[in-house]
Coordinates of C-alpha atoms and ligand atoms in Angstrom, one line a residue:
X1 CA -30.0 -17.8 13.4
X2 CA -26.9 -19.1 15.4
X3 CA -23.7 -18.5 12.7
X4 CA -20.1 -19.1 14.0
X5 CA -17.2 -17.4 12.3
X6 CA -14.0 -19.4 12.4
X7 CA -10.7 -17.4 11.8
X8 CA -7.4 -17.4 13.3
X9 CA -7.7 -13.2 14.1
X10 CA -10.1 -11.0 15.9
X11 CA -9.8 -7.7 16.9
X12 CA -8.9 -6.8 19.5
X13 CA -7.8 -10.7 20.8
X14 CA -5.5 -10.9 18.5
X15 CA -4.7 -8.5 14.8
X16 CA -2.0 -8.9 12.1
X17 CA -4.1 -6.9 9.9
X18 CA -7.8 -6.5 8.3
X19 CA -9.1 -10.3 9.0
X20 CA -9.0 -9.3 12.3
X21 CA -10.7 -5.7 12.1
X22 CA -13.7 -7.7 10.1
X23 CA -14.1 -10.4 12.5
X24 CA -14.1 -8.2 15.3
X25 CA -16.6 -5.9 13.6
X26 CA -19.4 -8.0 11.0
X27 CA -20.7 -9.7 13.8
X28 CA -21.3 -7.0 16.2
X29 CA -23.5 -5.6 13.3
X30 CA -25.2 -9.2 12.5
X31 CA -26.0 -9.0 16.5
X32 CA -27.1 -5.6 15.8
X33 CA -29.5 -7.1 13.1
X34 CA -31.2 -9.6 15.5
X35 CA -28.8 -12.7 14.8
X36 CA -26.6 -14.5 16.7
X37 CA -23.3 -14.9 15.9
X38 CA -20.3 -15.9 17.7
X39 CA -16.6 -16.4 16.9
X40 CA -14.0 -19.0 17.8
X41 CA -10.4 -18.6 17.3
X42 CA -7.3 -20.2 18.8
X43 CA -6.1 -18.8 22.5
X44 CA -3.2 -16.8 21.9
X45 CA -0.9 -15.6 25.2
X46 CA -0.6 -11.8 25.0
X47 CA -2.1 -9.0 26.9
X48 CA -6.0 -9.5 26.2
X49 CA -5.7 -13.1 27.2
X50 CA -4.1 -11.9 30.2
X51 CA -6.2 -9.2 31.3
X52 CA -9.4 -11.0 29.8
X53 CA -12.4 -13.0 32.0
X54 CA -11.8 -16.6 30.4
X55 CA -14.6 -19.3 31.8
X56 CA -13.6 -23.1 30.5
X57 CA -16.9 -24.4 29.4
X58 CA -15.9 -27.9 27.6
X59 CA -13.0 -30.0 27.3
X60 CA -12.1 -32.5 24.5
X61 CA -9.5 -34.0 22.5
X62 CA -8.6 -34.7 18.8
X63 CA -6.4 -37.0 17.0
X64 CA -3.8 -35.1 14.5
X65 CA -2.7 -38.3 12.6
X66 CA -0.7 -40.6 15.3
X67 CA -1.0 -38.0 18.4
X68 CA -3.6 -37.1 20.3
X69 CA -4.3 -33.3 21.4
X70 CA -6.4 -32.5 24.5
X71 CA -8.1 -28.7 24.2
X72 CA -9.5 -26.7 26.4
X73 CA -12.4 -24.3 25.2
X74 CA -12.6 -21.1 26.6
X75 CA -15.4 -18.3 26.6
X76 CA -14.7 -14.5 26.6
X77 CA -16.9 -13.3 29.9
X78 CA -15.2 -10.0 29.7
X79 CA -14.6 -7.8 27.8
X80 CA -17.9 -7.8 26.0
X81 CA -17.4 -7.6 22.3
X82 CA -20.5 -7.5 21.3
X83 CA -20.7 -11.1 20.7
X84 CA -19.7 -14.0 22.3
X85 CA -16.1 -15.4 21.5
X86 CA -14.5 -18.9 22.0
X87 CA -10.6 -20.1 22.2
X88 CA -9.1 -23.0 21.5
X89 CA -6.7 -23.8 24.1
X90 CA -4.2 -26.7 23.3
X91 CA -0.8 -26.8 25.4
X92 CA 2.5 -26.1 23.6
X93 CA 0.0 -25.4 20.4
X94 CA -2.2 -23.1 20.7
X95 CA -0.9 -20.7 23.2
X96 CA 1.2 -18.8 21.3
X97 CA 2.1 -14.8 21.7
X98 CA 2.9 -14.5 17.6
X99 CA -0.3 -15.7 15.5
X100 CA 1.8 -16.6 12.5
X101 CA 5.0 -17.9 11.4
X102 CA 5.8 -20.9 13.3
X103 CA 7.4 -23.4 11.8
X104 CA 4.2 -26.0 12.9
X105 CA 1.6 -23.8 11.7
X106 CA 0.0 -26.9 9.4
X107 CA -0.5 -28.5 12.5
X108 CA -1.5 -25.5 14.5
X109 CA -3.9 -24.7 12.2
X110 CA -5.5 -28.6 11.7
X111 CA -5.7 -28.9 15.1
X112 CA -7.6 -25.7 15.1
X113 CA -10.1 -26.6 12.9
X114 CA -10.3 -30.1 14.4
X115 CA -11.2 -29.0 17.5
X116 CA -13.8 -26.7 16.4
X117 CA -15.4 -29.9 14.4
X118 CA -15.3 -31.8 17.6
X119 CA -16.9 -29.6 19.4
X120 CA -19.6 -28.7 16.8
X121 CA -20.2 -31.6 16.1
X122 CA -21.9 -31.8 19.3
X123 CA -26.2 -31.6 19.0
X124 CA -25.9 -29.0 21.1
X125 CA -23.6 -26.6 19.7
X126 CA -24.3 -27.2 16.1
X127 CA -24.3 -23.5 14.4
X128 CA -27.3 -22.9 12.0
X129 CA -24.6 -21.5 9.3
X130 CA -20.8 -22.2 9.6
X131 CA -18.7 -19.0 8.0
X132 CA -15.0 -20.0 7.9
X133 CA -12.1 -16.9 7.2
X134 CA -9.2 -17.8 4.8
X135 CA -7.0 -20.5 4.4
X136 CA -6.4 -21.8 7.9
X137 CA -10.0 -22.7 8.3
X138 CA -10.6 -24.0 4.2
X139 CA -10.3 -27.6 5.3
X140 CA -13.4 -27.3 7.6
X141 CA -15.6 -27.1 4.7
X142 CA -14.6 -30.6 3.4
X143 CA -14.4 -32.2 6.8
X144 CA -17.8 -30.9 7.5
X145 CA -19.2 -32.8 4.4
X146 CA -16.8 -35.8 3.4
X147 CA -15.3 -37.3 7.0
X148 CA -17.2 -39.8 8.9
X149 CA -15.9 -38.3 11.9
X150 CA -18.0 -34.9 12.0
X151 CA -21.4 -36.5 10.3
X152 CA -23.6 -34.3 12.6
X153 CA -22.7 -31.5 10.4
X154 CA -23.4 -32.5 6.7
X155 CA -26.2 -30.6 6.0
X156 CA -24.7 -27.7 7.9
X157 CA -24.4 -25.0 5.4
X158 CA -20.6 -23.1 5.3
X159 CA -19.2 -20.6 3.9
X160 CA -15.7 -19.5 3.3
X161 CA -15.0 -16.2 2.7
X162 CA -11.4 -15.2 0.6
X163 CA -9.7 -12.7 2.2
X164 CA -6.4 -13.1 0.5
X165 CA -6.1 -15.7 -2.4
X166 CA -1.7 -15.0 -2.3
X167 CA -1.8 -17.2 0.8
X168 CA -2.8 -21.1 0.1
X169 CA -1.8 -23.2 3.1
X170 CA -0.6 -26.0 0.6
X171 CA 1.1 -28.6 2.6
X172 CA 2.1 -32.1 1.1
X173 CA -0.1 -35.5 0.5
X174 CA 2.5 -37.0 2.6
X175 CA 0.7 -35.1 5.6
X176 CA -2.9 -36.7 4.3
X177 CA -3.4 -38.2 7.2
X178 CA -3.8 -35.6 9.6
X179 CA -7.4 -35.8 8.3
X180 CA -9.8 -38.2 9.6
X181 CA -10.6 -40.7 7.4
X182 CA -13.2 -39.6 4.7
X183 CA -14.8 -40.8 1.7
X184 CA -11.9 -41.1 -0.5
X185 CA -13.4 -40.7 -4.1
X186 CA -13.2 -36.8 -2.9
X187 CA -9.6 -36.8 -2.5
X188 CA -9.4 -34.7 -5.5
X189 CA -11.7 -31.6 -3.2
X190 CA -7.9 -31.3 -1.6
X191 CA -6.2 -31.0 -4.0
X192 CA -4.6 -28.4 -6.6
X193 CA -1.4 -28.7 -8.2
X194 CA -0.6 -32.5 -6.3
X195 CA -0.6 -30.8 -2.7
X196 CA -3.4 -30.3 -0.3
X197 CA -4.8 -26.9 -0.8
X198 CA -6.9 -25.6 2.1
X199 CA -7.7 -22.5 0.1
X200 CA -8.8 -24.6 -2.9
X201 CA -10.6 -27.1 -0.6
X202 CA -12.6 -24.5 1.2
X203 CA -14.0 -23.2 -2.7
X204 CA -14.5 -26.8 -3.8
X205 CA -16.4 -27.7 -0.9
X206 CA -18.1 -24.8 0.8
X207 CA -21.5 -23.8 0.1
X208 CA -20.9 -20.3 -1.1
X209 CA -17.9 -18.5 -1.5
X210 CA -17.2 -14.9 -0.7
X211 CA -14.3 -12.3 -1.5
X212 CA -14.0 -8.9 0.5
X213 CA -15.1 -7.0 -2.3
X214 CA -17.2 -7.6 -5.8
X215 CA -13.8 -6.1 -8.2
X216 CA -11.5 -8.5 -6.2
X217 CA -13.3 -11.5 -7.2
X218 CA -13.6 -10.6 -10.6
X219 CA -9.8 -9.9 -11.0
X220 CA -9.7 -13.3 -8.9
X221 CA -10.8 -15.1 -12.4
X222 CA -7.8 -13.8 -14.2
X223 CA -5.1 -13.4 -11.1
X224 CA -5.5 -15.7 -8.1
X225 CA -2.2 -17.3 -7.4
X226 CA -2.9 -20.1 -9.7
X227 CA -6.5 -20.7 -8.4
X228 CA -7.8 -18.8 -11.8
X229 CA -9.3 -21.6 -13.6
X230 CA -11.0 -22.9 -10.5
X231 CA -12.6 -19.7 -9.4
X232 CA -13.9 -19.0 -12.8
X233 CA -15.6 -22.8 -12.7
X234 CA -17.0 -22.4 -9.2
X235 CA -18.0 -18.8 -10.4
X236 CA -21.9 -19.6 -9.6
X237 CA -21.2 -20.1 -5.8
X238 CA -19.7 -17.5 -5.6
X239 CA -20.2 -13.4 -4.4
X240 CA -18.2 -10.1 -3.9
X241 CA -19.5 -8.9 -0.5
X242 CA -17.3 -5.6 0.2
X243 CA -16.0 -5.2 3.8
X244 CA -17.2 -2.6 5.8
X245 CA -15.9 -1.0 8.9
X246 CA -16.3 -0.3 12.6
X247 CA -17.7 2.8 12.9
X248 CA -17.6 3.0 16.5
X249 CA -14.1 1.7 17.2
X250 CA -12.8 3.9 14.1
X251 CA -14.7 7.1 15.2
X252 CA -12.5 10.3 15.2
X253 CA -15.0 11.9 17.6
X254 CA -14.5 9.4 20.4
X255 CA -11.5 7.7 19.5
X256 CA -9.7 7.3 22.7
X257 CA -6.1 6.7 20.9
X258 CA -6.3 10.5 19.8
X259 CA -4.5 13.4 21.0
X260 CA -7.4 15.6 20.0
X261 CA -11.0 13.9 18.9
X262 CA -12.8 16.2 16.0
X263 CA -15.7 16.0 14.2
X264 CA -17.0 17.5 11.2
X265 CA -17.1 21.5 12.3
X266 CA -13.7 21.1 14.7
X267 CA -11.9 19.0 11.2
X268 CA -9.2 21.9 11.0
X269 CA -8.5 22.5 14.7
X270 CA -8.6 18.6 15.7
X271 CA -6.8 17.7 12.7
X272 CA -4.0 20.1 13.5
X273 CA -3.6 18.9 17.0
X274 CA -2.9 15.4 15.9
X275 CA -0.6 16.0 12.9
X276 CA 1.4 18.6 15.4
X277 CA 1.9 15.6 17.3
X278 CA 3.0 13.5 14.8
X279 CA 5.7 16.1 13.1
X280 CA 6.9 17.3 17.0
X281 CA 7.4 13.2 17.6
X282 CA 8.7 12.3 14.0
X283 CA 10.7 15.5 13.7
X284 CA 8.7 16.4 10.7
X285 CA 7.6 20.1 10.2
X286 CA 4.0 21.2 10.2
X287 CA 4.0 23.2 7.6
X288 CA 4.5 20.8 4.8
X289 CA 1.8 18.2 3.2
X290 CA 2.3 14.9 5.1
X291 CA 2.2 11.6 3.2
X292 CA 2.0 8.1 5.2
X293 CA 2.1 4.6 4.6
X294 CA 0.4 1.9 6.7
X295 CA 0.7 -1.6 6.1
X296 CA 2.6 -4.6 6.1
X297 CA 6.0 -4.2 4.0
X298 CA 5.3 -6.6 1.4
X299 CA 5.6 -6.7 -2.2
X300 CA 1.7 -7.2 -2.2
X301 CA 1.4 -3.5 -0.9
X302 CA 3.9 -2.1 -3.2
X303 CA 6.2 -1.6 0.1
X304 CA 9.0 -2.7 -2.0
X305 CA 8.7 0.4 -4.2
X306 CA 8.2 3.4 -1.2
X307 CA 12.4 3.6 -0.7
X308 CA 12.0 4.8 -4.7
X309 CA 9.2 6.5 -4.1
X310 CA 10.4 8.6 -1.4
X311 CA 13.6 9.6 -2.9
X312 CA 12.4 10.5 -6.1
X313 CA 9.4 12.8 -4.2
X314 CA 11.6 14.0 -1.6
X315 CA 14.3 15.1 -3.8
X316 CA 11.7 17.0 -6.0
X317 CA 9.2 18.5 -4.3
X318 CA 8.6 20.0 -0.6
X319 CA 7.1 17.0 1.3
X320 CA 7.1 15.2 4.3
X321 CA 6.5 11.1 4.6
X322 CA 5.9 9.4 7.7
X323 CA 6.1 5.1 7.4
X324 CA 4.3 2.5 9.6
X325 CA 4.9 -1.3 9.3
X326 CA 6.9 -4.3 9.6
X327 CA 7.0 -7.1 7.1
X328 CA 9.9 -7.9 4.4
X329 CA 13.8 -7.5 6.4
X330 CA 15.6 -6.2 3.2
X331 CA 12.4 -2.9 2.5
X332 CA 13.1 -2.5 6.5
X333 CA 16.5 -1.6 6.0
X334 CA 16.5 0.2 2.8
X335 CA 13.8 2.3 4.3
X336 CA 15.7 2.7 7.9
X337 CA 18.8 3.8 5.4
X338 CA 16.8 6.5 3.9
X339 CA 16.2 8.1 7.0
X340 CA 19.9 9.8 7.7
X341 CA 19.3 11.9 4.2
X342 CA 16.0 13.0 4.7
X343 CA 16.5 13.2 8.5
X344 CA 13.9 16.3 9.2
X345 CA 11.4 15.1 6.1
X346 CA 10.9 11.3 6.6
X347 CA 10.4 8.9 9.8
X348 CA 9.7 5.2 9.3
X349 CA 8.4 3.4 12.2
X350 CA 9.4 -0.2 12.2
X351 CA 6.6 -2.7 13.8
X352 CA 3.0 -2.7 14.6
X353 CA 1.5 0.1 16.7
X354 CA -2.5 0.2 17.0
X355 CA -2.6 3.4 18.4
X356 CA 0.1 5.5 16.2
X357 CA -2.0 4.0 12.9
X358 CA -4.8 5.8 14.6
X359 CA -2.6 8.7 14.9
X360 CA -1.7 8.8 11.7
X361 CA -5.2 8.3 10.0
X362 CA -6.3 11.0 12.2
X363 CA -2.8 13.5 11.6
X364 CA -1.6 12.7 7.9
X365 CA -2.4 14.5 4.8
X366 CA -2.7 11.6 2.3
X367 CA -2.4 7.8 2.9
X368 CA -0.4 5.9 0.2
X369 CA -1.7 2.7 -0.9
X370 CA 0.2 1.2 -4.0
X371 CA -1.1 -2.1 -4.2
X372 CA -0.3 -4.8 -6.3
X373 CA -2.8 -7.0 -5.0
X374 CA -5.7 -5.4 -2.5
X375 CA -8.7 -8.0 -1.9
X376 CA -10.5 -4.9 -0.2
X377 CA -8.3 -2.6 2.2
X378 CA -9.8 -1.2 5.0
X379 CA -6.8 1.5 5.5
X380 CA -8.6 3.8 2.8
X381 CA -11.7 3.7 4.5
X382 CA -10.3 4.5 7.9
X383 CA -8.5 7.6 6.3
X384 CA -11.8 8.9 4.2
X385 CA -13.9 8.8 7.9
X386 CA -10.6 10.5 9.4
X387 CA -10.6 13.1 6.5
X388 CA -6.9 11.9 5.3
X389 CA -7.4 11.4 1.5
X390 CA -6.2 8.4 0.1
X391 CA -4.0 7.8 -3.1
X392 CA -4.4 4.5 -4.7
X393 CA -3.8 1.8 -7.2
X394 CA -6.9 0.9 -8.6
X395 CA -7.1 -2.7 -7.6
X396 CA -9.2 -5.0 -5.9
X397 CA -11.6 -3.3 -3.0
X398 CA -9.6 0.0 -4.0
X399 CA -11.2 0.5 -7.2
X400 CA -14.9 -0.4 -5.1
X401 CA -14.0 2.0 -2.9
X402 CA -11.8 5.3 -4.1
X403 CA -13.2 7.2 -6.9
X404 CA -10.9 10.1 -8.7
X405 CA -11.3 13.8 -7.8
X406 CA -10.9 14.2 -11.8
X407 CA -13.9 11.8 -12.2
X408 CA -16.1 13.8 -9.6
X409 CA -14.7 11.2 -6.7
X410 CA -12.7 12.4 -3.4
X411 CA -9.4 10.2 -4.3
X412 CA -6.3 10.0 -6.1
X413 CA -5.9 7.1 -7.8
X414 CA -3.3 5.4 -10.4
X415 CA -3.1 2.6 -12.4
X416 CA -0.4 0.7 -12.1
X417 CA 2.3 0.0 -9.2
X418 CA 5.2 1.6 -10.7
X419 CA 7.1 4.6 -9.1
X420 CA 6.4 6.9 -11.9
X421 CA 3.0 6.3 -11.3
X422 CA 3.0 6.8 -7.7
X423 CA 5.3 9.9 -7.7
X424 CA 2.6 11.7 -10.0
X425 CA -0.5 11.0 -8.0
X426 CA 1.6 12.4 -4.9
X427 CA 2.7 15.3 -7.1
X428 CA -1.8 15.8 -8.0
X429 CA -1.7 15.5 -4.2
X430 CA 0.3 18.6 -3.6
X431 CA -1.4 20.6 -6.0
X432 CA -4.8 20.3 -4.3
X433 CA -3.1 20.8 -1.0
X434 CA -1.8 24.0 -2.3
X435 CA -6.1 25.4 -2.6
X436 CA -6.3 25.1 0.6
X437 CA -10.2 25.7 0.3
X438 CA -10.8 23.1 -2.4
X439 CA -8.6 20.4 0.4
X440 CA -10.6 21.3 3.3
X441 CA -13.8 21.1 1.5
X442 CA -13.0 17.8 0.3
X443 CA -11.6 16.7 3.6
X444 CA -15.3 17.8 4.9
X445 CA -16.9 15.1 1.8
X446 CA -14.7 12.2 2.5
X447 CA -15.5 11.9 6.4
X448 CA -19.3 12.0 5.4
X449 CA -19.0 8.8 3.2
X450 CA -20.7 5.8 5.0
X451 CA -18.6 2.7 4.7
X452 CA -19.8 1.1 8.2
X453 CA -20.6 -2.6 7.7
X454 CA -24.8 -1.7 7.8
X455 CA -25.2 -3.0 3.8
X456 CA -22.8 -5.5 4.3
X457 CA -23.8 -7.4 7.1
X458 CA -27.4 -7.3 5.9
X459 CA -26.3 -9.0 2.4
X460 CA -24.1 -11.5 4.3
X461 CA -27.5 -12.3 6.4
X462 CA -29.4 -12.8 3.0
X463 CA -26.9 -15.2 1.7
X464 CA -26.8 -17.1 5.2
X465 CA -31.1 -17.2 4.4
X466 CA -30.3 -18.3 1.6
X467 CA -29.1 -21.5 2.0
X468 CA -30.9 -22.6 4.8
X469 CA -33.5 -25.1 4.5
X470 CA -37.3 -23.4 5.8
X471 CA -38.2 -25.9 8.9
Ligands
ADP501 P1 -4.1 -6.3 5.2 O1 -5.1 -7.1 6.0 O2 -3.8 -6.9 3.9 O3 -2.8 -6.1 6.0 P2 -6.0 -4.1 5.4 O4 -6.0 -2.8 4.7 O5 -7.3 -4.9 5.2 O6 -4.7 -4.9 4.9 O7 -5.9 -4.0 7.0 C1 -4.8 -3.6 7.6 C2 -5.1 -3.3 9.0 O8 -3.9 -3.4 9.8 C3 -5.6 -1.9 9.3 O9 -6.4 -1.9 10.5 C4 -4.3 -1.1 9.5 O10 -4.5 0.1 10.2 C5 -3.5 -2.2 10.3 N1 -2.1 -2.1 10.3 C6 -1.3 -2.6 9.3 N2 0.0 -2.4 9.6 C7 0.0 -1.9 10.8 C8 1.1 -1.5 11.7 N3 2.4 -1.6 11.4 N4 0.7 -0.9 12.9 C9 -0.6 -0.7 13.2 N5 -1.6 -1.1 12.4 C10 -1.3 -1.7 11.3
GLC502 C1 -6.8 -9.3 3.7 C2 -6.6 -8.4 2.5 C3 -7.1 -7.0 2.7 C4 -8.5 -7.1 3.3 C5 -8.5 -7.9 4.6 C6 -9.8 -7.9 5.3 O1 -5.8 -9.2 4.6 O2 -5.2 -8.3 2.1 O3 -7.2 -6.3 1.4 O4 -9.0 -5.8 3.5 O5 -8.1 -9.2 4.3 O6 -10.8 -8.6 4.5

């Protein structure tokens, strides 16, 4: 079975966050199963690209409304991934060192998917099963089935999965005709709310419909950004599939981005090593519990709340708190302000930094994660197989994944996204630090939990199976 994965991310080519880690990890596993899967994402200019074997195999062009696009299609020779990869290149489009926030990014991301179409839609390289990521890949879906451009692919089975239903991709009617022309009694599979809705396109028209995990798309019925009322009717296409992760890039006994690797009976000594890093580079002090926060600094995460958080814990109690990520300006500089009166207790770390995120998973005591709003979170899983234990809102793939201590689980976990809330999980926290026995014997638990993608990709497989017609 030849599936292609469509997404904008793909570790390592190209991260902003978990899309990335599960597109550059299911399909090694579906390999790993005896399928074939591929990816194709858009080039982007940065270091991989640079460093990277690129072979052009095809060259085409598409029509975005009045102007034509010529693209280039490249394939990854090396580094092997585990699977083969394919960029779109298309001059002055997509070629781009930041993957989002540019003011074109409709057109970036049409133009994406169009090219894909056009070359797809090509006997030759016609996937068996077309699995599209998020919202910058929701219209392929409906072009796949309703244009008379891409015909070659109606009976091509897709599916979309929903990483994150907070971002839509609306853009206006007035841009309608960036699509080819298609049958137009289906106008209304575009639309939600009187805009286009890629997000909303790619449930109407896809064949099945995934989430990252099977709480986020129940909650999805009741809270999806205004998408409620059609997830609940499209409810029979669609499955909770939760992410897994990449056991061999997230491996604490090989991990090259360590200062020490560990495994199971070297935990203490291994574990020291990298948290004595982090304090002597942080000027934090070894001796107290370290709490850290990874993530984008978003309201979705709760980052908005930490600056509270962190006063109110580091007033009251003898911790330290160590911040990685980059998101919303205004929680940037209330959290950089913080740092002058807490100046040997808490570092923030503004931007992205692969390897000090390893660092940390591998060093902290206990990961924060306050979400308001967690489709599945793949942070918590990387700190249970480091042995960092993670503190949570139970939410989305949180509540799949992080059971209590107090319910005979390995996790801290809280209800609600409020700073009360927060500062008495972290305060549960430090009591079980304090028995040092009962934290280490616990640490030893967590790393033993199996959350590689094994299950997962097997179930994704048996959905694929499932819609494909016997020859
Ligand atoms: P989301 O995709 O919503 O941001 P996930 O928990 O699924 O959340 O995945 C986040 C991924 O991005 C993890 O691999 C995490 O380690 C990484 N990450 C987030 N922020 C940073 C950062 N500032 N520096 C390095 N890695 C980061
Ligand atoms: C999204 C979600 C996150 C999930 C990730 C990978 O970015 O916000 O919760 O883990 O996608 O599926």
């Amino acid at each position: 079975m030849n599936i292609l994965h469509v997404s904008i991310e793909c570790y390592p080519i190209a991260k902003v966050g978990g899309l990335a880690d599960v597109v550059g990890a299911l399909p090694k596993y579906q390999k790993s199963l005896g399928y074939n899967p591929s990816v194709i994402i858009p080039f982007h200019q940065n270091q991989f690209t640079r460093d990277a074997e690129l072979t052009k195999i095809h060259k085409g062009s598409i029509q975005l409304g009045e102007v034509s696009h010529l693209y280039s299609l490249y394939k990854l020779i090396s580094p092997d991934l585990g699977f083969t990869v394919y960029m779109i290149h298309v001059p002055r489009l997509l070629d781009r060192s930041k993957v989002y926030g540019h003011s074109d990014d409709t057109e970036r991301f049409i133009t994406f998917q169009l090219a894909v179409l056009d070359w797809i839609n090509i006997p030759e390289n016609m996937p068996d099963i077309v699995h599209c990521h998020d919202h910058h890949t929701g219209l392929i879906p409906f072009m796949m089935t309703y244009t008379t451009t891409y015909t070659n692919l109606q009976l091509t089975p897709s599916v979309f999965t929903i990483h994150n239903a907070q971002y839509q991709g609306q853009l206006s009617f007035n841009k309608l005709y960036y699509i080819p022309s298609f049958d137009r009694k289906k106008i209304g599979m575009l639309d939600w709310d009187h805009r286009i809705n890629p997000l909303a396109a790619g449930i109407k028209s896809a064949w099945k419909v995934t989430t990252v995990s099977p709480n986020y798309m129940k909650e999805l019925q009741v809270n999806a950004n205004g998408l409620e009322s059609l997830l609940r009717n499209e409810g029979k296409k669609c499955v909770g599939i939760l992410n897994g992760i990449d056991t061999e890039t997230w491996n604490p006994e090989t991990d090259p981005m360590l200062v020490k690797n560990y495994k199971l009976s070297t935990l203490v000594s291994g574990r020291k090593a990298n948290k004595k890093w982090l304090c002597d580079n942080f000027d934090l002090s070894i001796e107290k519990p370290l709490f850290a926060f990874i993530g984008r600094l978003v309201t979705e995460k709760g980052a908005d709340l930490l600056a509270d958080i962190l006063e109110e814990s580091l007033s009251n109690t003898g911790i330290n708190i160590l911040i990685l990520g980059s998101g919303n300006q205004e929680i940037e500089e209330k959290l950089k302000s913080l740092r002058e009166r807490f100046i040997d207790r808490y570092h923030v770390h503004i931007g992205y930094d692969e390897q000090l995120s390893h660092m940390i998973y591998a060093g902290a005591d206990f990961l924060l994660m306050p979400s308001r709003v967690e489709p599945c979170g793949l942070n918590q899983m990387y700190a249970l197989r480091y042995g960092t234990i993670p503190i949570v809102r139970r939410t989305g793939g949180l509540k799949d994944t992080v059971i209590d201590i107090g319910d005979g689980g390995f996790g801290i976990c809280h209800d609600q996204t409020m700073v009360w809330d927060v500062c008495y999980s972290i305060k549960r926290a430090i009591a079980l630090y304090q028995d040092q026995v009962a934290y280490k014997k616990l640490q030893r638990r967590i790393m033993k939990i199996d959350h590689s993608w094994h299950r997962s990709a097997q179930e994704y497989i048996d959905l694929y199976n499932s819609l494909i017609q016997p020859k």
